Coordinates of N, CA, C and O in Angstrom, one line a residue:
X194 N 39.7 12.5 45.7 CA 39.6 12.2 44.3 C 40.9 12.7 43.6 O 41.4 13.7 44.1
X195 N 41.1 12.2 42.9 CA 42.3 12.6 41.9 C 41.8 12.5 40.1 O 40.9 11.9 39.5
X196 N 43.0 13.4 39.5 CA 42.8 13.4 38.1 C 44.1 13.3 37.4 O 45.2 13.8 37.8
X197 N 44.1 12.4 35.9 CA 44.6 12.4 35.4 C 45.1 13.4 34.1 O 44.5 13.3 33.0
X198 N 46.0 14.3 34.3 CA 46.1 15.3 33.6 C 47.3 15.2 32.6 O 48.5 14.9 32.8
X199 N 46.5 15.7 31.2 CA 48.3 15.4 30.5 C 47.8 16.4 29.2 O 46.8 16.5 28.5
X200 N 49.0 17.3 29.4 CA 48.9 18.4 28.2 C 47.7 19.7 29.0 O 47.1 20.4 28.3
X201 N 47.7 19.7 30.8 CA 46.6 20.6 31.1 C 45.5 20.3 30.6 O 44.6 21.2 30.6
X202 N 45.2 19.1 30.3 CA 43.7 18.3 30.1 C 43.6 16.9 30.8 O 44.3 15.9 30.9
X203 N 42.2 17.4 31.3 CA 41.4 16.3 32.1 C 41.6 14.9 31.3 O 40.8 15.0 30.4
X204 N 42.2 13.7 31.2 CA 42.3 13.0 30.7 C 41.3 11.4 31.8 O 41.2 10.2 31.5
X205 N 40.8 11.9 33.0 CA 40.4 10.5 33.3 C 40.3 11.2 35.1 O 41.3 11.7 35.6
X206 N 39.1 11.0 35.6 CA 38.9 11.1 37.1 C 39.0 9.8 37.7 O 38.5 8.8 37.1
X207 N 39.8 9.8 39.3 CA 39.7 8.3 39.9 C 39.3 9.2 41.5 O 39.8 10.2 42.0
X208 N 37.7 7.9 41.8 CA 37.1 8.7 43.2 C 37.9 7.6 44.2 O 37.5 7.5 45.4
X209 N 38.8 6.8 43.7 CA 39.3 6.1 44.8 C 40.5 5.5 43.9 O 40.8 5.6 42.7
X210 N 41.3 4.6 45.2 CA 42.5 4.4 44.0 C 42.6 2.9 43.5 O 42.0 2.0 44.0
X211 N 43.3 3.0 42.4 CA 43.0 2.1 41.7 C 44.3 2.0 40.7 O 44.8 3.0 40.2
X212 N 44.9 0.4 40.2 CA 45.9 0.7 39.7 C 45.6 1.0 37.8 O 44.8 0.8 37.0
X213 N 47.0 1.7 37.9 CA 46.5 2.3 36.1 C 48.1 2.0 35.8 O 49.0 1.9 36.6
X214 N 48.0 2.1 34.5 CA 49.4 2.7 33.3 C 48.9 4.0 32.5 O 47.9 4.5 31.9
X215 N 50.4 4.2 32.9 CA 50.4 5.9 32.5 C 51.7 6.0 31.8 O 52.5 6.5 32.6
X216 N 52.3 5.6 30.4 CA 53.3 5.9 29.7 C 53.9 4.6 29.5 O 55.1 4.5 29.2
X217 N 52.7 3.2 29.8 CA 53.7 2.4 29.8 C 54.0 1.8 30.7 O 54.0 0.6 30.8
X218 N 54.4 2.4 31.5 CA 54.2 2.1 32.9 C 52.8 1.9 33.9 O 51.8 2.5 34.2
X219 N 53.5 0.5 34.3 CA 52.5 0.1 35.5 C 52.4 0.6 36.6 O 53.5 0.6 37.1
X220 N 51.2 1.2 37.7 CA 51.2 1.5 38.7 C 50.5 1.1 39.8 O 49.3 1.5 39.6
X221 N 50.6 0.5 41.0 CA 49.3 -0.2 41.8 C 48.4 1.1 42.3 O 48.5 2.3 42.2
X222 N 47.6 0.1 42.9 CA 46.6 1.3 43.4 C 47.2 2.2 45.0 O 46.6 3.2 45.4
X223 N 48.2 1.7 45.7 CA 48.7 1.9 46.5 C 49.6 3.1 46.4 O 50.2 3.5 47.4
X224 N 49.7 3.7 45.2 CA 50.6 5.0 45.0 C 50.0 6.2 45.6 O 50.5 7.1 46.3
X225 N 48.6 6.1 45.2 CA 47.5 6.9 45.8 C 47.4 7.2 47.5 O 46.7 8.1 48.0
X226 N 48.3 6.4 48.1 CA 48.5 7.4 49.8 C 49.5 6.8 50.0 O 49.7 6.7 51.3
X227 N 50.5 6.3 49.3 CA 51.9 5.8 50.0 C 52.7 7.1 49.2 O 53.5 7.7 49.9
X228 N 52.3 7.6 47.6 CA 53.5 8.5 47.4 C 53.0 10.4 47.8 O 51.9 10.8 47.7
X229 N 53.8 11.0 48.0 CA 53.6 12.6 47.9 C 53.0 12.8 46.7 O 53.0 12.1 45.7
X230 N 52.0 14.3 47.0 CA 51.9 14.7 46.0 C 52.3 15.3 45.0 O 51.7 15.6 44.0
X231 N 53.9 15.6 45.5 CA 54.9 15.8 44.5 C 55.3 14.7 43.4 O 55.7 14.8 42.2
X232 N 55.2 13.6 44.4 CA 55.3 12.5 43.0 C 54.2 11.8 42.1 O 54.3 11.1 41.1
X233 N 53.2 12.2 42.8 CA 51.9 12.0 41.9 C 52.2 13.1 40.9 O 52.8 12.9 39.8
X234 N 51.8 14.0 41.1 CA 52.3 15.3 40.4 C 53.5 14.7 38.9 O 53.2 15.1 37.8
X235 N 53.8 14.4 38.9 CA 55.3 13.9 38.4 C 54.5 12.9 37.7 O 54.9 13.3 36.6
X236 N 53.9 12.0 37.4 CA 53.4 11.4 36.7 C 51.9 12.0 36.0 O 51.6 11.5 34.9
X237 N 51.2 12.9 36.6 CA 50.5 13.4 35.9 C 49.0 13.0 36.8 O 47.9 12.8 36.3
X238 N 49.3 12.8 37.9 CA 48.0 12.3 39.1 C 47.8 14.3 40.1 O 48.7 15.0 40.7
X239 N 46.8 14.4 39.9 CA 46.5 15.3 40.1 C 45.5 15.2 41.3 O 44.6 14.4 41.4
X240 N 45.8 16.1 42.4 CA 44.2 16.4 43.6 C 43.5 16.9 43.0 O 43.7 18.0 42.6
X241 N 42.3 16.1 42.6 CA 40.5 17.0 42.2 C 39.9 17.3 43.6 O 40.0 16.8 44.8
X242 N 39.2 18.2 43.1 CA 38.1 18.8 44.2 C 37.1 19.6 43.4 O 37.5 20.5 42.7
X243 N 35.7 19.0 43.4 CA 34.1 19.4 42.8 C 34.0 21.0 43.6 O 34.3 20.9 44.8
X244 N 33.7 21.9 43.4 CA 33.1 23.0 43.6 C 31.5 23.4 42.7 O 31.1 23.2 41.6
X245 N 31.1 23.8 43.5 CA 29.7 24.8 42.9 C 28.4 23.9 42.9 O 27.4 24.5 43.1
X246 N 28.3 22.5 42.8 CA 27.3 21.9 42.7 C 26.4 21.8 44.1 O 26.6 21.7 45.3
X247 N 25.1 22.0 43.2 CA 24.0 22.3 44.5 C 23.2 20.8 45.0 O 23.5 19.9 44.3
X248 N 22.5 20.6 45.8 CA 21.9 19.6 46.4 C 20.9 19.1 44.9 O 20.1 19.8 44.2
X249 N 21.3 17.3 44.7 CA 20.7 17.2 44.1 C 18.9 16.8 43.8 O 18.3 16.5 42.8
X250 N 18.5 17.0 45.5 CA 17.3 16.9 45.1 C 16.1 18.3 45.2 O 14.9 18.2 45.5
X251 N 16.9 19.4 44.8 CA 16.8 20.8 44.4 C 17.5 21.4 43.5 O 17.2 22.6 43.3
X252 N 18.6 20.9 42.6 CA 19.1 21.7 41.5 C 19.6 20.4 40.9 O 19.8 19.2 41.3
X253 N 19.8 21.2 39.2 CA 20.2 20.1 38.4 C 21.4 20.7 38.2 O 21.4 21.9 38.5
X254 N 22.4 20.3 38.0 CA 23.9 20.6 38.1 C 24.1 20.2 36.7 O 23.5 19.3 36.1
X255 N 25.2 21.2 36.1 CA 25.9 21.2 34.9 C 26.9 21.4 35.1 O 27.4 22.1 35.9
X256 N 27.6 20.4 34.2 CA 29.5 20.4 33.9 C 30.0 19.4 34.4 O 29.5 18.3 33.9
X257 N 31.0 19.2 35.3 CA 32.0 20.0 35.3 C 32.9 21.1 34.5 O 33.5 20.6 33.6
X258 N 33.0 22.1 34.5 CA 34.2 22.9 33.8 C 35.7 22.8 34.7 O 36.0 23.6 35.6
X259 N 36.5 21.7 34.2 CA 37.7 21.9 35.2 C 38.8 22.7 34.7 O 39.1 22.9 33.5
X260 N 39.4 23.3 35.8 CA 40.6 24.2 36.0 C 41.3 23.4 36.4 O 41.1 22.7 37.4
X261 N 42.6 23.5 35.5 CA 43.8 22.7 36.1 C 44.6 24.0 36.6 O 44.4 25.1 36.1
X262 N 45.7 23.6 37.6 CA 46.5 24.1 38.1 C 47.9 22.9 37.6 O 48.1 21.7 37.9
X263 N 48.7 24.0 36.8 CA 49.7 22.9 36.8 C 50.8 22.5 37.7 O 51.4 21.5 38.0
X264 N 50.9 24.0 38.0 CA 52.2 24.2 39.3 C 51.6 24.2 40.4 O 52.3 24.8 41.3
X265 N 50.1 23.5 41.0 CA 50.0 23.3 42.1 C 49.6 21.6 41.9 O 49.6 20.8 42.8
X266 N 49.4 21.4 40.8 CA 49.8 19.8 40.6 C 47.8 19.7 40.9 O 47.3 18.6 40.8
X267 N 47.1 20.7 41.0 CA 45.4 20.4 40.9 C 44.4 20.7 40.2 O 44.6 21.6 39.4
X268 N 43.1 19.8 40.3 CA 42.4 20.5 39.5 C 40.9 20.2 40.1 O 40.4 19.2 40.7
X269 N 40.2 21.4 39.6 CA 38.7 21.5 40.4 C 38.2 21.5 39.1 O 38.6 21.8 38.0
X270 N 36.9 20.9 39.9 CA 36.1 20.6 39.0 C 34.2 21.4 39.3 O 33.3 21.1 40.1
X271 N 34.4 22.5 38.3 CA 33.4 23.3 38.8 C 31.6 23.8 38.3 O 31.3 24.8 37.6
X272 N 30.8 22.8 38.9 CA 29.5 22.7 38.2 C 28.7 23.7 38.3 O 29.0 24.5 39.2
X273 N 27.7 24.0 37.6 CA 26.3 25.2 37.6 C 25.7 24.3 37.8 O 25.4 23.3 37.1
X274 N 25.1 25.0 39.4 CA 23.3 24.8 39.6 C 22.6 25.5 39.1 O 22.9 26.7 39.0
X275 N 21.2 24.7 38.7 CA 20.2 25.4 38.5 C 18.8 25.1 39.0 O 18.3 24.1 38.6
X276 N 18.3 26.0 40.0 CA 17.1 25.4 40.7 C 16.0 24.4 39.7 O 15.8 24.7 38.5
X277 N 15.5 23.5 40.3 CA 14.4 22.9 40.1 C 13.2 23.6 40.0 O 13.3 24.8 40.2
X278 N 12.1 23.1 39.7 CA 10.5 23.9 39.7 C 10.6 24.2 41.0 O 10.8 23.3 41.8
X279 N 10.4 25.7 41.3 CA 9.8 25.8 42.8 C 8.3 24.8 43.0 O 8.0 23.8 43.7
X280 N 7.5 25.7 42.0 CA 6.3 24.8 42.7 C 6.6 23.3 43.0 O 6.4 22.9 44.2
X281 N 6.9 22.5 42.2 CA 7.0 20.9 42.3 C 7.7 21.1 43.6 O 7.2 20.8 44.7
X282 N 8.5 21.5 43.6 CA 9.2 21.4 45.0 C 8.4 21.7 46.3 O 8.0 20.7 46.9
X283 N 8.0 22.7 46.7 CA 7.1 23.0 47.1 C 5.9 22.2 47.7 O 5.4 22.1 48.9
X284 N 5.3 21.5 46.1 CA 4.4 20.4 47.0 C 5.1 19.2 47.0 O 4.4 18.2 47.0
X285 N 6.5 18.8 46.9 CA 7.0 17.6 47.2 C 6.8 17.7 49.1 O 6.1 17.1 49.9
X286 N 8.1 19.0 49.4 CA 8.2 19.3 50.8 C 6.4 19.5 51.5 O 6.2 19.2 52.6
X287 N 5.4 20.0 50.9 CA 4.5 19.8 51.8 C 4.0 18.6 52.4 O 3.7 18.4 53.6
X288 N 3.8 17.6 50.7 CA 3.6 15.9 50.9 C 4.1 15.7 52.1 O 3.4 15.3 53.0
X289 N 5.8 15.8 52.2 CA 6.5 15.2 53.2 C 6.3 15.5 54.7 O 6.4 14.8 55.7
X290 N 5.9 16.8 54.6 CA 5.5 17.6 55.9 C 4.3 16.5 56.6 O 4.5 15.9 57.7
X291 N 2.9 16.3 55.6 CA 1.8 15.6 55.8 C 2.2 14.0 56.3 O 1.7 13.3 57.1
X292 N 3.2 13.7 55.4 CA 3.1 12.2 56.1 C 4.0 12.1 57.3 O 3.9 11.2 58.2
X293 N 5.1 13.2 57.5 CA 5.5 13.2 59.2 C 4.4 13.4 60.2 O 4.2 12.7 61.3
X294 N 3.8 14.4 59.7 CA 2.3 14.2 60.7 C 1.6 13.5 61.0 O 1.3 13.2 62.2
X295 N 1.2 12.6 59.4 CA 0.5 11.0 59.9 C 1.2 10.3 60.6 O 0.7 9.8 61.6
X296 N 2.7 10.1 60.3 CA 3.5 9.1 61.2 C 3.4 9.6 62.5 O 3.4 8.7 63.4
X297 N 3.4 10.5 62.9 CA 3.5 11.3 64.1 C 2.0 10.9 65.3 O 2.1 10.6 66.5
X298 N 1.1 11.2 64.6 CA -0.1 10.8 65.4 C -0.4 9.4 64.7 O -1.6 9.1 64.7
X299 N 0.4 8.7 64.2 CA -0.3 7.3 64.0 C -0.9 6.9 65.0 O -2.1 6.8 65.0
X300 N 0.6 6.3 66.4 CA 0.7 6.0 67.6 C -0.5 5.7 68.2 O -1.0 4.7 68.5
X301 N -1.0 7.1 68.3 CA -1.9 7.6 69.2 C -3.5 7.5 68.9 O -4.5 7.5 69.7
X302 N -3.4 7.5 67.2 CA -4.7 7.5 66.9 C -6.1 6.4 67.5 O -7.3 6.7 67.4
X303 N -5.3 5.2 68.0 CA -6.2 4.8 68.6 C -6.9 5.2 69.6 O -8.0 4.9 69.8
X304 N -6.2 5.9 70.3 CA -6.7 6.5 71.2 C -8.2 7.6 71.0 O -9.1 7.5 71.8
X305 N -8.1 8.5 69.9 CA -9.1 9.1 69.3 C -10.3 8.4 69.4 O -11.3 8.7 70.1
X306 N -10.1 7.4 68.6 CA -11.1 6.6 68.2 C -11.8 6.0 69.4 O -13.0 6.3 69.5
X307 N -11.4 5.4 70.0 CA -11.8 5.0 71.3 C -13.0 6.0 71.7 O -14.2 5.9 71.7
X308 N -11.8 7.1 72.1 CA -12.7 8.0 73.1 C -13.8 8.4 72.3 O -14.9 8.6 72.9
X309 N -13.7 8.6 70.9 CA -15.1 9.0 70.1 C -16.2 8.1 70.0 O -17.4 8.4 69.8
X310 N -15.8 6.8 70.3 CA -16.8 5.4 70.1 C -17.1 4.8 71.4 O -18.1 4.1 71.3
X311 N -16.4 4.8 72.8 CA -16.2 4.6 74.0 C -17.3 5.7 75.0 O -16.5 6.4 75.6
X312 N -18.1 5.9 75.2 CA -18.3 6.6 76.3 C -17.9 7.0 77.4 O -18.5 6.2 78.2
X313 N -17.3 7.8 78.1 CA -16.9 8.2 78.7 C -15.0 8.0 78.8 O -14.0 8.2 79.5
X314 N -15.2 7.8 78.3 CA -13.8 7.5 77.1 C -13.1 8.8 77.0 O -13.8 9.6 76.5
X315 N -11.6 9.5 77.3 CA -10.6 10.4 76.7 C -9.6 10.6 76.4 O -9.4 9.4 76.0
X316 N -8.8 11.0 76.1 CA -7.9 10.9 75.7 C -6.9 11.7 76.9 O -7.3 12.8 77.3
X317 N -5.8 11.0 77.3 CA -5.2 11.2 78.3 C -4.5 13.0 77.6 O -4.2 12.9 76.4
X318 N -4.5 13.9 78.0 CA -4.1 15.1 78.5 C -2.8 15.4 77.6 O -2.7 16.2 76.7
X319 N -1.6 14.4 78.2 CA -0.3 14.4 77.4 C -0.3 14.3 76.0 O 0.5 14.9 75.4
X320 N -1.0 13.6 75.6 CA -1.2 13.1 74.1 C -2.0 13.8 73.3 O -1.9 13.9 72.1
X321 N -3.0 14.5 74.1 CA -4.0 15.2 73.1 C -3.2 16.5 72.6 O -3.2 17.0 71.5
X322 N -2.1 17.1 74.2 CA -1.4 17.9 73.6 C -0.5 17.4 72.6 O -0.6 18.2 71.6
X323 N 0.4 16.5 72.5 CA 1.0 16.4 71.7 C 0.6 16.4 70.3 O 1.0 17.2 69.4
X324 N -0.1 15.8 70.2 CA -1.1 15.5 69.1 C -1.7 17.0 68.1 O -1.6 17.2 66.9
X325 N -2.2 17.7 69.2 CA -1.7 19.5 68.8 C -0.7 19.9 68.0 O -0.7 20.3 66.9
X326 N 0.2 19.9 69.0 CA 1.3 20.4 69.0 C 2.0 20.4 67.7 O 2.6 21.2 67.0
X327 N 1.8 18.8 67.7 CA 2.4 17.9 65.8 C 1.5 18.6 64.9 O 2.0 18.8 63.7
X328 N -0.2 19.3 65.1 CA -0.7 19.5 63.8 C 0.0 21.1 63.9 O 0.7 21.5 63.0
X329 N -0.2 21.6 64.7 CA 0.9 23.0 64.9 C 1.3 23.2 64.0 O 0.8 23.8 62.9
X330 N 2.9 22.6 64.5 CA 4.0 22.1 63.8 C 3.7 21.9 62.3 O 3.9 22.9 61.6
X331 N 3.2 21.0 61.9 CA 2.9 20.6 60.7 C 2.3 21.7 59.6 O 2.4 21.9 58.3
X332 N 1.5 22.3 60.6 CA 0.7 23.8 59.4 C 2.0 24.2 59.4 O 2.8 24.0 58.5
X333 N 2.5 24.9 60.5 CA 3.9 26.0 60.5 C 4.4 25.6 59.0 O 4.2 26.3 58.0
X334 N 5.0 24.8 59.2 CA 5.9 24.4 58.0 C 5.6 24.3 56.8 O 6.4 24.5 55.8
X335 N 4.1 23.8 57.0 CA 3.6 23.9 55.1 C 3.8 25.7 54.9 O 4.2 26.2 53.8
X336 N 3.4 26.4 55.9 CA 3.1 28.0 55.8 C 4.9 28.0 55.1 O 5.3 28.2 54.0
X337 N 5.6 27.7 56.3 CA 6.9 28.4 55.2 C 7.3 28.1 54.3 O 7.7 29.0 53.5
X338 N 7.3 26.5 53.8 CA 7.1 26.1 52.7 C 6.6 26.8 51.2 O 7.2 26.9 50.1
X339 N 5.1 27.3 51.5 CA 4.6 27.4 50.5 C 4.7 29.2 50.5 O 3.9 29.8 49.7
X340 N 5.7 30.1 51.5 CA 6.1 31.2 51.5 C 7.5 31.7 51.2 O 7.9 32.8 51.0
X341 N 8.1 30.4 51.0 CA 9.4 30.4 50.7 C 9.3 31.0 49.2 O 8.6 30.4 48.3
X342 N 10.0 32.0 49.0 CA 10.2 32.3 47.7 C 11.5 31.8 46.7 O 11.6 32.1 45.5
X343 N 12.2 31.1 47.1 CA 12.9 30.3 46.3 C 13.7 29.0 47.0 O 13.7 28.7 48.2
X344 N 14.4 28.3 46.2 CA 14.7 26.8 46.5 C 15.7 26.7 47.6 O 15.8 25.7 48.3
X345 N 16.5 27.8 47.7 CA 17.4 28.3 49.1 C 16.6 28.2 50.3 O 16.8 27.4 51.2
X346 N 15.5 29.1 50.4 CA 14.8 29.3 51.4 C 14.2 27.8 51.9 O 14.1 27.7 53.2
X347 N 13.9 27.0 51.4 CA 13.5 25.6 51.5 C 14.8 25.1 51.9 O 14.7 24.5 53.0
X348 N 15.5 25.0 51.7 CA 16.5 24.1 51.9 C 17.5 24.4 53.7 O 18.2 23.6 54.3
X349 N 16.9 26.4 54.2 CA 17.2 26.3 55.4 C 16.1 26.0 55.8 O 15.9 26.4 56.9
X350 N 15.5 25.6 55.4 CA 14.3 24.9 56.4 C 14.9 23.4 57.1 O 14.9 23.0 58.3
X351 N 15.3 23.0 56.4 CA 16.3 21.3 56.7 C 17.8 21.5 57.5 O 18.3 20.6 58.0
X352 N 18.5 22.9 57.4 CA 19.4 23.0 57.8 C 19.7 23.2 59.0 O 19.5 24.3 59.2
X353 N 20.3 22.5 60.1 CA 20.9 23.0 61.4 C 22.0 24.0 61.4 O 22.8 24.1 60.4
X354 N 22.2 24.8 62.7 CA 23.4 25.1 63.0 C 23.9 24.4 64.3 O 23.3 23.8 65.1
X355 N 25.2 24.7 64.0 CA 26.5 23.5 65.3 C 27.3 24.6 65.5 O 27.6 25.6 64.8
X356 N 27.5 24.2 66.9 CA 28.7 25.1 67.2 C 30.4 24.7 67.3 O 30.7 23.5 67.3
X357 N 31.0 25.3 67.4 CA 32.4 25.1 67.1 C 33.1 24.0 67.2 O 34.1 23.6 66.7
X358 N 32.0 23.1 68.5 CA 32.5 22.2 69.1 C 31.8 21.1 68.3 O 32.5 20.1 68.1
X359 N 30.8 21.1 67.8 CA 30.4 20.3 66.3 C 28.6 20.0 66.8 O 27.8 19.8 66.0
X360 N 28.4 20.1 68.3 CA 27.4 20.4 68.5 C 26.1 21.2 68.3 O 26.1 22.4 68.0
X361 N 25.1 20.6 68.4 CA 24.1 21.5 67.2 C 23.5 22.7 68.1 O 22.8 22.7 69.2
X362 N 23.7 23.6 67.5 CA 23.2 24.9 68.1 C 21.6 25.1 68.0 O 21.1 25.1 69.1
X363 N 20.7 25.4 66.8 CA 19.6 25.7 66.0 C 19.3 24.4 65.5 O 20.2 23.9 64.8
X364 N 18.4 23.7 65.7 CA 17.9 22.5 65.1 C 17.0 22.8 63.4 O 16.9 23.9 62.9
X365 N 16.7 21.9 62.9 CA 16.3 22.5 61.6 C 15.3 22.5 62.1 O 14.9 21.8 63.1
X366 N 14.5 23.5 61.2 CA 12.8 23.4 61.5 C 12.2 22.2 61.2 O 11.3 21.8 61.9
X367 N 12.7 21.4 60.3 CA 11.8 20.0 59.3 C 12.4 19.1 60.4 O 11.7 18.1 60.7
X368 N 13.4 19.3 61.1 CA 14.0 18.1 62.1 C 13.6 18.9 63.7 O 14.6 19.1 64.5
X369 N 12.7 19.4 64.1 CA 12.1 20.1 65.2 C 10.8 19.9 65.6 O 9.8 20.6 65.7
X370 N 11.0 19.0 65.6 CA 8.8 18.3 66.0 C 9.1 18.0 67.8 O 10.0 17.9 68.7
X371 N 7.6 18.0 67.5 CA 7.4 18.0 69.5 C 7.8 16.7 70.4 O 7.0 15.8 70.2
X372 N 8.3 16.6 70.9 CA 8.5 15.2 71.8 C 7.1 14.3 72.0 O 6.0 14.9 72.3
X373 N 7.2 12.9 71.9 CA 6.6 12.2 71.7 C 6.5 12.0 73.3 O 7.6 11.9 73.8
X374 N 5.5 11.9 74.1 CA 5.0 11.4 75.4 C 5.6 10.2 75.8 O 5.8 10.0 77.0
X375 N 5.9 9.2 75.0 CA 6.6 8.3 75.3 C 7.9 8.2 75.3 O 8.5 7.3 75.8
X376 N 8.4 9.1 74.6 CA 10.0 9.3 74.4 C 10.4 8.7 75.7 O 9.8 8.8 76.7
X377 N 11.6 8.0 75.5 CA 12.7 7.5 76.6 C 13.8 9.0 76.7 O 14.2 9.6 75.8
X378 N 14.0 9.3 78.3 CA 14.5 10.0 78.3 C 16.1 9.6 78.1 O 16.4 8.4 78.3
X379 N 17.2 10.5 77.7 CA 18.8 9.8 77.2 C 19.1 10.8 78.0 O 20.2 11.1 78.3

């Protein structure tokens, strides 16, 4: 992204390029990665970069407050989060927890049923565990959910770790459910 700065004021953000006049002068949108940022700079095109803003479907963000830099030719643009209702949040992520579950043993549900209405009727072994396994899973998570003491703590619930090589180390808890019996092996 870039900004247009004149007098050390934000006069105009562009999240892609695009042609403008700036003094009178015409400029195509092509200046934006054909010239240096020395000569952007020189006309008053500035590198932005957003700092501070939190995930928007847990904080409401305020601002920008931007800092220009004149002699580095940038300027950031830097928002305040502020958490959301924990509780609302809270039973949003539990809701969601519940309908991974339902989706989870949809599959299989006929199977249940059968064997409850079928005499002599069961449910194959692989599945009943799974089927476990998923409501497991599913309590676990409402538990930390609804133990999480603030909107951070929810949010590493979704987060993985990778390792250097970009590969995922720690899977998220919310993306860590049990293998489906039918899974295709890759």
């Amino acid at each position: 992204m870039w900004a247009y700065v004149k007098n050390s004021q934000v006069i105009r953000l562009y999240s892609r390029p695009t042609a403008l006049t700036i003094g009178g002068l015409q400029y195509p949108a092509s200046i934006f990665s054909s010239w240096s940022a020395s000569a952007l700079k020189d006309i008053g095109i500035y590198s932005y970069l957003e700092a501070g803003a939190g995930r928007t479907d847990y904080y409401t963000n305020s601002g920008p407050v931007y800092t220009v830099n004149d002699s580095a030719g940038t300027v950031t643009g830097t928002y305040t989060p502020t958490a959301k209702d924990l509780t609302a949040i809270k039973e949003k992520e539990v809701a969601a927890v519940k309908s991974q579950v339902a989706s989870k043993l949809q599959p299989t549900d006929w199977m249940v049923i059968k064997a409850s209405e079928v005499s002599g009727n069961t449910v194959p072994s692989k599945y009943s565990t799974y089927r476990a396994a998923v409501r497991t899973k599913g309590n676990a998570l409402e538990t930390s959910v609804n133990g999480a003491a603030n909107v951070d703590a929810i949010i590493a619930l979704h987060t993985s770790t990778y390792h250097a090589n970009g590969s995922i180390n720690v899977l998220a808890s919310m993306q860590d459910w049990p293998t489906d019996p039918d899974a295709e092996e890759v």
